[in-house]
Every structure is written in C-alpha cells, then in structure tokens.
Amino acid sequence: MSVVPVELGENSYNIYIENDLGGKIIDFCEKNNFSKKTLIITDSNVGPLYGEVLKGMLKKGGLEPEIAQVEAGESAKSLQSFEALLTRCIELGLDRKSPVFALGGGVVGDLAGFVAASYMRGVPFVQVPTSLLAQVDSSVGGKVAVNHPLGKNLIGAFYQPKAVFMNLDWLATLPKREIYTGLGEIIKYGIIYDKEFFVFLENNTNKVLSLDNDAVIYMTARSCEIKAQVVGLDEKEAGLRAILNFGHTMAHAVEKNTNYNRYNHGEAVAIGMVCAAHISLSLGLIEKPTFNRVEGLIRKLQLPVVAEGCDIDTLYEAIFHDKKTVNGQVKWVLMDGEIGKVTLKKDVPESIVKDAMRYCL
C-alpha cells in the first residue's frame, strides 16, 4: 500500500492507494467515532458497479449506509442536485457525526463534498474516487463545489475529507477516454513542479496508456504527493496553490463554451495547458523546444490540443468569469524558463491571449 499524508494541522488526513482497500476501509470505519447512519453519494455509472460493494464494506465497519444516486455527468454539479441531496440527508435523519462517502469521479466528489460541508454546518466526509482524474486531482485538497450557468465551481467551499481511498482495481472498468482524461492532470504536475516526473511520462507512454500496475501506482502517488505538498503550504489558495490551476483558465472557458458536454475536464485541461504554454512562449518565458515537448507529450498520451466548436471572442469573455480573476485581471499560471517551474502573471496582453486561443482552435 502507498500512503500519502496531507499535512494540514487539525485537518490532516491520509490518502491510501492500493489494488484492494476493502480491509482498510472497514478498519477506518471501526476506529472512527462516526454515527451509524451514513450516506453514500454516487452516480448512475459507478453506483451499479460499486455501490453495493462499498455499502457492504461500510456495514462490516459497523455503519448503516444508504445510497443516493445522481445522473452521471457534469450536469449533476448543480444547485438542484445539491438541494435534493440535502433533502435526502434530512429524510434519513443524518446527524453531525454521520459520514458522507463520495463514490465516483470528480463530479460526485465535488458535489458530495459540498453537501457534507453544508449539512448541519459540516459532517465527516470521505472520498472514494473511482476515476484516474479524481484520484490525482479533485479528491485531494478539499475543494468542493457546484456549477452555476455563468461559471464552473463558483459556489462551494474548502472542506477537507477525513481520508481518501483509491482502489486501483476499480480503474479496470473505466472506458479508455476516462483513463486518458486523468492523464491531463498528471502531465500538469510534471510541468508545474517536477521535471523528472515529466520525463518519466515521456519515456513510459506505453506503460502509462496500458495502465501498467507499477506505473499507475507511481503516477497516482507522485501526483498526490505534489498536490499534498502544495496544499499543505497553501490550503485556501492565498498564493502558491494557484499553480495547480495551470491550464485551467482556458479549460474552464472551453467547458463553458461547449456547454460542459463536448470535453470532459481532463481533455479541457490538456487544451488549456497548450494555450498556457503558448502564452509562455509568446512572452519569452520558455523556448520553442520546451513548448514542443509539452504539446508533444499531450498528443502522445491521446489528449486533444484543439478545442473544436469554440470561438475566440466567447472564450476570451469567459475567462473573466474565472475564480482567479480579481478586479478584472486574469491571473495566468505560466511556464517559467523550463519544465517544472511556473510563475503567475496578471498583465498578459489581450492580443497574446487571443493568439494562443487561435492556436488551439
């Protein structure tokens, strides 16, 4: 088993990464002072596969779990779903020590986490991410939210889980597209923090794409370690944590411009990283060979670099609804000299941004 600690003082917790975590989950339930009444929040894709499996584990741990299922997809991250799940919590009689388990990908994790953060001003929250994307990104760090028609993740909170359990065996049921989308965030960690990790991905693309067990354990653990280190230094994104948003400003604009139904999050991030790298190149922050390596690895790992169905003016307008925009200035996370280093810029000229967007259309 690989265990990654997230050091956040009284909010610290562990990430457990293994092929079979059933025994660990049972032990975790037995050792915590939870109320018996428990809610598992999942979706229509994951629920039929693993809902009863997790329910059985929690029962062995002494809990009395019920399952609430939402429709799969980004549309579930809505205020309507949020309200319906809060109603379910009330109907079940959950109390302040009743844990909420998120079983699914990033959408379920974000939604369930916001429910846990809000119900009775906060109940215990446990992440059981089942997609590669959720395992290396959204399940770590405590960001929980729902979307609004005017922008993604605009309504939410910082709310840390009690633990994160990553059962790697469950990745076997993922469609290829869902595997590749997780690689978008994995590449990001190499670009922003760890050049050697980026080189590993370049040199092991076949193992990465085939989900070689050793490669998956290393990729997942290293991604979680990097995010845990950054979050540990800046839990609520006062400064350093913003580097985790590399590629996300353009990504969120692409998702919004395509009504959240053409590109999944990792694909949008891949396009956004090419855009951010292009801006970095135009500003003289990196050289052309470095840009080519970034775009080349994204292509080799079967991710898109072009945002079909988008237009520049709509994309440009959308970036100003990004959470990182303050006083009308977009805070861009850009590459800085070489792979593994980034910087923040707030004064990027419109012409350079639009040139980068044009390159990605």
mmCIF file of C-alpha atoms in Angstrom:
data_model
loop_
_atom_site.group_PDB
_atom_site.id
_atom_site.type_symbol
_atom_site.label_atom_id
_atom_site.label_comp_id
_atom_site.label_asym_id
_atom_site.label_seq_id
_atom_site.Cartn_x
_atom_site.Cartn_y
_atom_site.Cartn_z
ATOM 1 C CA MET A 1 0.000 0.000 0.000
ATOM 2 C CA SER A 2 1.127 3.548 -0.743
ATOM 3 C CA VAL A 3 0.103 6.117 1.867
ATOM 4 C CA VAL A 4 0.395 9.846 1.132
ATOM 5 C CA PRO A 5 -0.131 12.168 4.119
ATOM 6 C CA VAL A 6 -1.737 15.569 3.610
ATOM 7 C CA GLU A 7 -0.357 17.777 6.403
ATOM 8 C CA LEU A 8 -2.914 20.423 7.352
ATOM 9 C CA GLY A 9 -2.705 20.605 11.132
ATOM 10 C CA GLU A 10 -6.004 19.519 12.676
ATOM 11 C CA ASN A 11 -7.371 18.937 9.148
ATOM 12 C CA SER A 12 -4.622 16.458 8.204
ATOM 13 C CA TYR A 13 -5.567 13.149 6.608
ATOM 14 C CA ASN A 14 -4.105 10.243 4.652
ATOM 15 C CA ILE A 15 -4.524 9.136 1.048
ATOM 16 C CA TYR A 16 -4.471 5.345 0.708
ATOM 17 C CA ILE A 17 -3.502 3.890 -2.694
ATOM 18 C CA GLU A 18 -3.753 0.139 -3.283
ATOM 19 C CA ASN A 19 -5.264 -2.505 -5.548
ATOM 20 C CA ASP A 20 -7.711 -3.657 -2.862
ATOM 21 C CA LEU A 21 -8.564 -1.348 0.039
ATOM 22 C CA GLY A 22 -11.598 -3.170 1.435
ATOM 23 C CA GLY A 23 -9.916 -4.129 4.690
ATOM 24 C CA LYS A 24 -8.521 -0.643 5.196
ATOM 25 C CA ILE A 25 -11.940 0.976 4.708
ATOM 26 C CA ILE A 26 -13.530 -1.427 7.215
ATOM 27 C CA ASP A 27 -10.761 -0.710 9.741
ATOM 28 C CA PHE A 28 -11.164 3.054 9.199
ATOM 29 C CA CYS A 29 -14.905 2.879 9.928
ATOM 30 C CA GLU A 30 -14.370 0.821 13.070
ATOM 31 C CA LYS A 31 -11.760 3.195 14.501
ATOM 32 C CA ASN A 32 -13.642 6.465 13.930
ATOM 33 C CA ASN A 33 -16.372 7.755 16.200
ATOM 34 C CA PHE A 34 -18.972 8.013 13.446
ATOM 35 C CA SER A 35 -22.732 7.823 13.883
ATOM 36 C CA LYS A 36 -24.121 4.676 12.308
ATOM 37 C CA LYS A 37 -26.367 6.454 9.793
ATOM 38 C CA THR A 38 -24.297 7.047 6.677
ATOM 39 C CA LEU A 39 -24.881 8.308 3.151
ATOM 40 C CA ILE A 40 -23.039 7.131 0.044
ATOM 41 C CA ILE A 41 -23.374 9.590 -2.845
ATOM 42 C CA THR A 42 -22.619 8.105 -6.259
ATOM 43 C CA ASP A 43 -23.781 8.370 -9.878
ATOM 44 C CA SER A 44 -25.592 6.274 -12.453
ATOM 45 C CA ASN A 45 -22.331 4.949 -13.938
ATOM 46 C CA VAL A 46 -20.450 3.998 -10.781
ATOM 47 C CA GLY A 47 -23.377 3.140 -8.499
ATOM 48 C CA PRO A 48 -24.421 -0.053 -10.302
ATOM 49 C CA LEU A 49 -20.781 -1.245 -10.352
ATOM 50 C CA TYR A 50 -19.525 -0.467 -6.862
ATOM 51 C CA GLY A 51 -22.369 1.000 -4.780
ATOM 52 C CA GLU A 52 -23.300 -2.280 -3.116
ATOM 53 C CA VAL A 53 -19.624 -3.236 -2.786
ATOM 54 C CA LEU A 54 -18.833 -0.097 -0.766
ATOM 55 C CA LYS A 55 -22.101 -0.450 1.150
ATOM 56 C CA GLY A 56 -21.035 -3.946 2.199
ATOM 57 C CA MET A 57 -17.647 -2.673 3.378
ATOM 58 C CA LEU A 58 -19.254 0.058 5.482
ATOM 59 C CA LYS A 59 -21.681 -2.416 7.023
ATOM 60 C CA LYS A 60 -18.740 -4.614 8.046
ATOM 61 C CA GLY A 61 -17.259 -1.490 9.613
ATOM 62 C CA GLY A 62 -20.345 -1.059 11.785
ATOM 63 C CA LEU A 63 -22.178 1.620 9.784
ATOM 64 C CA GLU A 64 -25.722 1.691 8.385
ATOM 65 C CA PRO A 65 -25.267 3.132 4.880
ATOM 66 C CA GLU A 66 -27.835 4.289 2.352
ATOM 67 C CA ILE A 67 -27.120 5.148 -1.281
ATOM 68 C CA ALA A 68 -28.159 8.328 -3.110
ATOM 69 C CA GLN A 69 -27.544 8.274 -6.851
ATOM 70 C CA VAL A 70 -27.352 11.210 -9.271
ATOM 71 C CA GLU A 71 -27.174 11.125 -13.036
ATOM 72 C CA ALA A 72 -23.637 10.773 -14.368
ATOM 73 C CA GLY A 73 -22.074 13.859 -15.934
ATOM 74 C CA GLU A 74 -21.161 17.458 -15.205
ATOM 75 C CA SER A 75 -24.826 18.498 -15.165
ATOM 76 C CA ALA A 76 -25.160 16.804 -11.751
ATOM 77 C CA LYS A 77 -22.974 19.513 -10.210
ATOM 78 C CA SER A 78 -25.975 21.820 -9.885
ATOM 79 C CA LEU A 79 -27.813 23.640 -7.129
ATOM 80 C CA GLN A 80 -30.811 21.412 -7.872
ATOM 81 C CA SER A 81 -28.809 18.225 -7.189
ATOM 82 C CA PHE A 82 -27.277 19.842 -4.113
ATOM 83 C CA GLU A 83 -30.707 20.664 -2.690
ATOM 84 C CA ALA A 84 -32.073 17.192 -3.453
ATOM 85 C CA LEU A 85 -29.170 15.534 -1.638
ATOM 86 C CA LEU A 86 -29.580 17.800 1.394
ATOM 87 C CA THR A 87 -33.228 16.776 1.478
ATOM 88 C CA ARG A 88 -32.131 13.132 1.422
ATOM 89 C CA CYS A 89 -29.799 13.758 4.372
ATOM 90 C CA ILE A 90 -32.682 15.240 6.355
ATOM 91 C CA GLU A 91 -35.061 12.415 5.416
ATOM 92 C CA LEU A 92 -32.519 9.818 6.555
ATOM 93 C CA GLY A 93 -32.012 11.588 9.865
ATOM 94 C CA LEU A 94 -28.276 12.072 9.467
ATOM 95 C CA ASP A 95 -26.672 13.866 12.415
ATOM 96 C CA ARG A 96 -23.427 15.794 12.881
ATOM 97 C CA LYS A 97 -21.344 12.628 13.180
ATOM 98 C CA SER A 98 -22.905 10.898 10.174
ATOM 99 C CA PRO A 99 -20.288 10.491 7.436
ATOM 100 C CA VAL A 100 -20.890 11.203 3.755
ATOM 101 C CA PHE A 101 -18.922 8.977 1.356
ATOM 102 C CA ALA A 102 -18.289 10.169 -2.206
ATOM 103 C CA LEU A 103 -18.100 7.183 -4.579
ATOM 104 C CA GLY A 104 -17.305 8.209 -8.133
ATOM 105 C CA GLY A 105 -15.366 10.688 -10.214
ATOM 106 C CA GLY A 106 -14.692 14.366 -9.748
ATOM 107 C CA VAL A 107 -18.300 15.458 -10.226
ATOM 108 C CA VAL A 108 -19.515 13.190 -7.419
ATOM 109 C CA GLY A 109 -16.619 14.183 -5.168
ATOM 110 C CA ASP A 110 -17.219 17.906 -5.619
ATOM 111 C CA LEU A 111 -20.972 17.581 -5.149
ATOM 112 C CA ALA A 112 -20.853 15.193 -2.184
ATOM 113 C CA GLY A 113 -18.162 17.286 -0.528
ATOM 114 C CA PHE A 114 -20.267 20.440 -0.765
ATOM 115 C CA VAL A 115 -23.219 18.533 0.707
ATOM 116 C CA ALA A 116 -21.004 17.336 3.587
ATOM 117 C CA ALA A 117 -19.618 20.841 4.130
ATOM 118 C CA SER A 118 -23.089 22.389 4.239
ATOM 119 C CA TYR A 119 -25.304 19.863 6.038
ATOM 120 C CA MET A 120 -25.535 20.842 9.722
ATOM 121 C CA ARG A 121 -22.573 23.172 9.032
ATOM 122 C CA GLY A 122 -20.345 20.218 8.303
ATOM 123 C CA VAL A 123 -20.368 16.432 8.731
ATOM 124 C CA PRO A 124 -17.497 13.940 8.203
ATOM 125 C CA PHE A 125 -16.567 13.494 4.548
ATOM 126 C CA VAL A 126 -14.708 10.566 2.939
ATOM 127 C CA GLN A 127 -13.548 10.363 -0.671
ATOM 128 C CA VAL A 128 -13.566 7.064 -2.592
ATOM 129 C CA PRO A 129 -12.608 8.252 -6.100
ATOM 130 C CA THR A 130 -13.091 5.734 -8.896
ATOM 131 C CA SER A 131 -11.666 7.626 -11.884
ATOM 132 C CA LEU A 132 -7.999 8.342 -12.537
ATOM 133 C CA LEU A 133 -8.804 12.042 -12.879
ATOM 134 C CA ALA A 134 -10.492 12.204 -9.480
ATOM 135 C CA GLN A 135 -7.728 10.177 -7.846
ATOM 136 C CA VAL A 136 -4.936 12.507 -8.915
ATOM 137 C CA ASP A 137 -6.818 15.786 -8.739
ATOM 138 C CA SER A 138 -10.239 16.609 -7.343
ATOM 139 C CA SER A 139 -10.269 14.135 -4.440
ATOM 140 C CA VAL A 140 -7.161 15.749 -2.937
ATOM 141 C CA GLY A 141 -7.071 19.212 -1.439
ATOM 142 C CA GLY A 142 -10.556 19.873 -0.133
ATOM 143 C CA LYS A 143 -12.097 21.970 -2.897
ATOM 144 C CA VAL A 144 -15.828 21.198 -3.133
ATOM 145 C CA ALA A 145 -18.364 22.998 -5.287
ATOM 146 C CA VAL A 146 -21.243 23.072 -7.731
ATOM 147 C CA ASN A 147 -21.524 24.938 -11.009
ATOM 148 C CA HIS A 148 -23.635 27.942 -11.980
ATOM 149 C CA PRO A 149 -24.824 28.728 -15.521
ATOM 150 C CA LEU A 150 -22.409 31.693 -15.508
ATOM 151 C CA GLY A 151 -19.348 29.690 -14.496
ATOM 152 C CA LYS A 152 -17.832 26.499 -13.154
ATOM 153 C CA ASN A 153 -17.232 25.861 -9.439
ATOM 154 C CA LEU A 154 -18.345 29.357 -8.449
ATOM 155 C CA ILE A 155 -20.394 28.102 -5.477
ATOM 156 C CA GLY A 156 -18.513 25.970 -2.979
ATOM 157 C CA ALA A 157 -16.109 25.743 -0.067
ATOM 158 C CA PHE A 158 -12.773 24.447 1.174
ATOM 159 C CA TYR A 159 -13.648 21.290 3.118
ATOM 160 C CA GLN A 160 -11.110 18.562 3.794
ATOM 161 C CA PRO A 161 -12.031 14.863 3.834
ATOM 162 C CA LYS A 162 -11.243 12.556 6.757
ATOM 163 C CA ALA A 163 -9.498 10.176 4.344
ATOM 164 C CA VAL A 164 -9.175 9.327 0.662
ATOM 165 C CA PHE A 165 -9.266 5.703 -0.511
ATOM 166 C CA MET A 166 -8.026 4.969 -4.041
ATOM 167 C CA ASN A 167 -8.870 1.402 -5.006
ATOM 168 C CA LEU A 168 -6.838 0.942 -8.193
ATOM 169 C CA ASP A 169 -8.607 -2.286 -9.173
ATOM 170 C CA TRP A 170 -11.682 -0.208 -9.929
ATOM 171 C CA LEU A 171 -9.882 1.621 -12.733
ATOM 172 C CA ALA A 172 -10.241 -1.548 -14.833
ATOM 173 C CA THR A 173 -13.871 -0.716 -15.652
ATOM 174 C CA LEU A 174 -13.075 2.775 -16.955
ATOM 175 C CA PRO A 175 -13.564 3.485 -20.663
ATOM 176 C CA LYS A 176 -10.330 4.427 -22.451
ATOM 177 C CA ARG A 177 -11.462 8.040 -22.727
ATOM 178 C CA GLU A 178 -11.818 8.286 -18.949
ATOM 179 C CA ILE A 179 -8.311 6.909 -18.478
ATOM 180 C CA TYR A 180 -6.817 9.416 -20.886
ATOM 181 C CA THR A 181 -8.608 12.341 -19.287
ATOM 182 C CA GLY A 182 -6.893 11.595 -15.976
ATOM 183 C CA LEU A 183 -3.561 11.908 -17.725
ATOM 184 C CA GLY A 184 -4.231 15.607 -18.374
ATOM 185 C CA GLU A 185 -3.879 16.457 -14.695
ATOM 186 C CA ILE A 186 -0.955 14.032 -14.283
ATOM 187 C CA ILE A 187 1.011 15.807 -17.031
ATOM 188 C CA LYS A 188 0.251 19.104 -15.273
ATOM 189 C CA TYR A 189 2.124 18.045 -12.131
ATOM 190 C CA GLY A 190 5.267 17.424 -14.146
ATOM 191 C CA ILE A 191 5.011 20.796 -15.884
ATOM 192 C CA ILE A 192 4.444 22.856 -12.747
ATOM 193 C CA TYR A 193 6.575 21.028 -10.155
ATOM 194 C CA ASP A 194 8.651 18.020 -11.169
ATOM 195 C CA LYS A 195 10.680 17.842 -14.374
ATOM 196 C CA GLU A 196 11.814 14.265 -13.608
ATOM 197 C CA PHE A 197 8.174 13.178 -13.384
ATOM 198 C CA PHE A 198 7.526 14.793 -16.769
ATOM 199 C CA VAL A 199 10.489 12.865 -18.213
ATOM 200 C CA PHE A 200 9.103 9.630 -16.730
ATOM 201 C CA LEU A 201 5.847 10.227 -18.602
ATOM 202 C CA GLU A 202 7.738 10.957 -21.828
ATOM 203 C CA ASN A 203 9.786 7.759 -21.515
ATOM 204 C CA ASN A 204 6.977 5.424 -20.429
ATOM 205 C CA THR A 205 3.994 6.353 -22.591
ATOM 206 C CA ASN A 206 3.164 2.729 -23.446
ATOM 207 C CA LYS A 207 3.102 1.688 -19.782
ATOM 208 C CA VAL A 208 1.074 4.777 -18.918
ATOM 209 C CA LEU A 209 -1.539 4.189 -21.615
ATOM 210 C CA SER A 210 -1.848 0.468 -20.833
ATOM 211 C CA LEU A 211 -2.282 1.192 -17.095
ATOM 212 C CA ASP A 212 0.725 -0.910 -16.118
ATOM 213 C CA ASN A 213 0.193 -1.519 -12.396
ATOM 214 C CA ASP A 214 3.572 -0.209 -11.232
ATOM 215 C CA ALA A 215 3.262 2.840 -13.466
ATOM 216 C CA VAL A 216 -0.243 3.611 -12.183
ATOM 217 C CA ILE A 217 0.803 3.333 -8.542
ATOM 218 C CA TYR A 218 3.794 5.613 -9.159
ATOM 219 C CA MET A 219 1.830 8.166 -11.228
ATOM 220 C CA THR A 220 -1.015 8.316 -8.741
ATOM 221 C CA ALA A 221 1.192 8.516 -5.657
ATOM 222 C CA ARG A 222 3.547 11.115 -7.157
ATOM 223 C CA SER A 223 0.649 13.283 -8.345
ATOM 224 C CA CYS A 224 -0.937 13.107 -4.890
ATOM 225 C CA GLU A 225 2.397 13.872 -3.207
ATOM 226 C CA ILE A 226 2.863 17.007 -5.297
ATOM 227 C CA LYS A 227 -0.663 18.230 -4.710
ATOM 228 C CA ALA A 228 -0.424 17.409 -0.988
ATOM 229 C CA GLN A 229 2.815 19.390 -0.689
ATOM 230 C CA VAL A 230 1.314 22.425 -2.410
ATOM 231 C CA VAL A 231 -1.982 22.262 -0.492
ATOM 232 C CA GLY A 232 -0.105 21.766 2.779
ATOM 233 C CA LEU A 233 1.665 25.088 2.216
ATOM 234 C CA ASP A 234 -1.419 26.970 0.989
ATOM 235 C CA GLU A 235 -4.690 25.262 1.911
ATOM 236 C CA LYS A 236 -7.055 28.033 0.778
ATOM 237 C CA GLU A 237 -5.226 29.317 -2.296
ATOM 238 C CA ALA A 238 -3.798 32.532 -0.886
ATOM 239 C CA GLY A 239 -0.794 32.217 -3.190
ATOM 240 C CA LEU A 240 1.213 29.088 -4.039
ATOM 241 C CA ARG A 241 -1.790 26.799 -4.543
ATOM 242 C CA ALA A 242 -2.749 28.811 -7.609
ATOM 243 C CA ILE A 243 -0.030 26.958 -9.553
ATOM 244 C CA LEU A 244 -2.317 23.902 -9.528
ATOM 245 C CA ASN A 245 -4.551 25.858 -11.899
ATOM 246 C CA PHE A 246 -2.063 25.658 -14.787
ATOM 247 C CA GLY A 247 -4.160 25.215 -17.935
ATOM 248 C CA HIS A 248 -7.439 25.656 -16.067
ATOM 249 C CA THR A 249 -8.304 29.225 -17.059
ATOM 250 C CA MET A 250 -8.647 28.253 -20.712
ATOM 251 C CA ALA A 251 -10.024 24.825 -19.748
ATOM 252 C CA HIS A 252 -12.974 26.260 -17.840
ATOM 253 C CA ALA A 253 -13.694 28.637 -20.733
ATOM 254 C CA VAL A 254 -13.701 25.695 -23.184
ATOM 255 C CA GLU A 255 -16.029 23.687 -20.945
ATOM 256 C CA LYS A 256 -18.422 26.619 -20.602
ATOM 257 C CA ASN A 257 -18.278 27.448 -24.341
ATOM 258 C CA THR A 258 -19.254 23.845 -25.190
ATOM 259 C CA ASN A 259 -21.978 23.605 -22.501
ATOM 260 C CA TYR A 260 -19.960 21.077 -20.483
ATOM 261 C CA ASN A 261 -20.894 18.248 -22.847
ATOM 262 C CA ARG A 262 -18.183 18.063 -25.529
ATOM 263 C CA TYR A 263 -14.978 17.815 -23.494
ATOM 264 C CA ASN A 264 -14.512 16.241 -20.108
ATOM 265 C CA HIS A 265 -12.348 18.078 -17.592
ATOM 266 C CA GLY A 266 -9.015 16.413 -18.320
ATOM 267 C CA GLU A 267 -9.411 16.965 -22.062
ATOM 268 C CA ALA A 268 -10.202 20.643 -21.496
ATOM 269 C CA VAL A 269 -7.167 20.950 -19.198
ATOM 270 C CA ALA A 270 -4.967 19.445 -21.918
ATOM 271 C CA ILE A 271 -6.137 22.108 -24.372
ATOM 272 C CA GLY A 272 -5.731 24.751 -21.675
ATOM 273 C CA MET A 273 -2.148 23.670 -20.983
ATOM 274 C CA VAL A 274 -1.244 24.088 -24.651
ATOM 275 C CA CYS A 275 -2.808 27.561 -24.518
ATOM 276 C CA ALA A 276 -0.866 28.485 -21.357
ATOM 277 C CA ALA A 277 2.362 27.123 -22.826
ATOM 278 C CA HIS A 278 1.760 29.160 -25.992
ATOM 279 C CA ILE A 279 1.285 32.332 -23.932
ATOM 280 C CA SER A 280 4.502 31.471 -22.071
ATOM 281 C CA LEU A 281 6.294 31.100 -25.412
ATOM 282 C CA SER A 282 4.931 34.405 -26.738
ATOM 283 C CA LEU A 283 6.069 36.223 -23.594
ATOM 284 C CA GLY A 284 9.563 34.776 -23.909
ATOM 285 C CA LEU A 285 9.248 32.733 -20.729
ATOM 286 C CA ILE A 286 10.113 29.471 -22.498
ATOM 287 C CA GLU A 287 11.834 28.440 -25.736
ATOM 288 C CA LYS A 288 10.146 26.690 -28.684
ATOM 289 C CA PRO A 289 11.656 23.230 -27.935
ATOM 290 C CA THR A 290 10.128 23.356 -24.441
ATOM 291 C CA PHE A 291 6.734 24.247 -25.878
ATOM 292 C CA ASN A 292 7.069 21.397 -28.371
ATOM 293 C CA ARG A 293 7.781 18.901 -25.570
ATOM 294 C CA VAL A 294 4.637 19.946 -23.706
ATOM 295 C CA GLU A 295 2.386 19.736 -26.754
ATOM 296 C CA GLY A 296 4.111 16.535 -27.881
ATOM 297 C CA LEU A 297 3.516 14.684 -24.601
ATOM 298 C CA ILE A 298 -0.127 15.758 -24.544
ATOM 299 C CA ARG A 299 -0.582 14.371 -28.046
ATOM 300 C CA LYS A 300 1.298 11.121 -27.249
ATOM 301 C CA LEU A 301 -0.980 10.486 -24.284
ATOM 302 C CA GLN A 302 -4.051 10.653 -26.531
ATOM 303 C CA LEU A 303 -5.348 14.030 -25.336
ATOM 304 C CA PRO A 304 -6.738 16.838 -27.515
ATOM 305 C CA VAL A 305 -4.835 20.028 -28.248
ATOM 306 C CA VAL A 306 -7.596 21.694 -30.270
ATOM 307 C CA ALA A 307 -10.947 22.978 -28.961
ATOM 308 C CA GLU A 308 -13.481 22.260 -31.677
ATOM 309 C CA GLY A 309 -16.772 24.127 -31.571
ATOM 310 C CA CYS A 310 -15.375 27.205 -29.802
ATOM 311 C CA ASP A 311 -14.802 30.779 -30.932
ATOM 312 C CA ILE A 312 -12.181 33.223 -29.683
ATOM 313 C CA ASP A 313 -14.460 36.065 -28.590
ATOM 314 C CA THR A 314 -16.667 33.787 -26.487
ATOM 315 C CA LEU A 315 -13.643 32.076 -24.938
ATOM 316 C CA TYR A 316 -11.998 35.401 -24.145
ATOM 317 C CA GLU A 317 -15.127 36.719 -22.455
ATOM 318 C CA ALA A 318 -15.454 33.505 -20.432
ATOM 319 C CA ILE A 319 -12.005 33.775 -18.824
ATOM 320 C CA PHE A 320 -13.170 36.855 -16.909
ATOM 321 C CA HIS A 321 -15.691 34.693 -15.042
ATOM 322 C CA ASP A 322 -12.822 32.541 -13.761
ATOM 323 C CA LYS A 323 -12.448 32.416 -9.954
ATOM 324 C CA LYS A 324 -8.848 33.587 -10.271
ATOM 325 C CA THR A 325 -9.898 36.877 -11.875
ATOM 326 C CA VAL A 326 -9.599 39.837 -9.471
ATOM 327 C CA ASN A 327 -10.518 43.444 -10.338
ATOM 328 C CA GLY A 328 -10.929 42.475 -13.967
ATOM 329 C CA GLN A 329 -7.427 40.988 -14.244
ATOM 330 C CA VAL A 330 -6.964 37.307 -15.075
ATOM 331 C CA LYS A 331 -4.242 35.587 -13.058
ATOM 332 C CA TRP A 332 -2.476 33.302 -15.531
ATOM 333 C CA VAL A 333 -0.310 30.403 -14.409
ATOM 334 C CA LEU A 334 2.516 30.259 -16.949
ATOM 335 C CA MET A 335 5.688 28.266 -17.502
ATOM 336 C CA ASP A 336 8.897 29.895 -16.318
ATOM 337 C CA GLY A 337 12.111 29.030 -18.100
ATOM 338 C CA GLU A 338 11.856 25.250 -18.061
ATOM 339 C CA ILE A 339 9.577 22.313 -17.363
ATOM 340 C CA GLY A 340 8.964 22.008 -13.623
ATOM 341 C CA LYS A 341 8.719 25.741 -12.915
ATOM 342 C CA VAL A 342 5.812 28.188 -13.251
ATOM 343 C CA THR A 343 5.028 31.794 -12.456
ATOM 344 C CA LEU A 344 1.891 33.933 -12.061
ATOM 345 C CA LYS A 345 1.119 36.823 -14.438
ATOM 346 C CA LYS A 346 -1.788 39.261 -14.293
ATOM 347 C CA ASP A 347 -0.956 41.621 -17.154
ATOM 348 C CA VAL A 348 -0.941 39.398 -20.241
ATOM 349 C CA PRO A 349 -1.951 41.453 -23.320
ATOM 350 C CA GLU A 350 -5.245 40.549 -24.982
ATOM 351 C CA SER A 351 -3.503 40.022 -28.339
ATOM 352 C CA ILE A 352 -1.202 37.338 -26.897
ATOM 353 C CA VAL A 353 -4.081 35.556 -25.165
ATOM 354 C CA LYS A 354 -6.166 35.550 -28.335
ATOM 355 C CA ASP A 355 -3.195 34.351 -30.411
ATOM 356 C CA ALA A 356 -2.839 31.393 -28.035
ATOM 357 C CA MET A 357 -6.567 30.689 -28.224
ATOM 358 C CA ARG A 358 -6.397 30.854 -32.018
ATOM 359 C CA TYR A 359 -3.565 28.285 -31.967
ATOM 360 C CA CYS A 360 -5.850 25.936 -30.015
ATOM 361 C CA LEU A 361 -8.875 26.275 -32.339
#
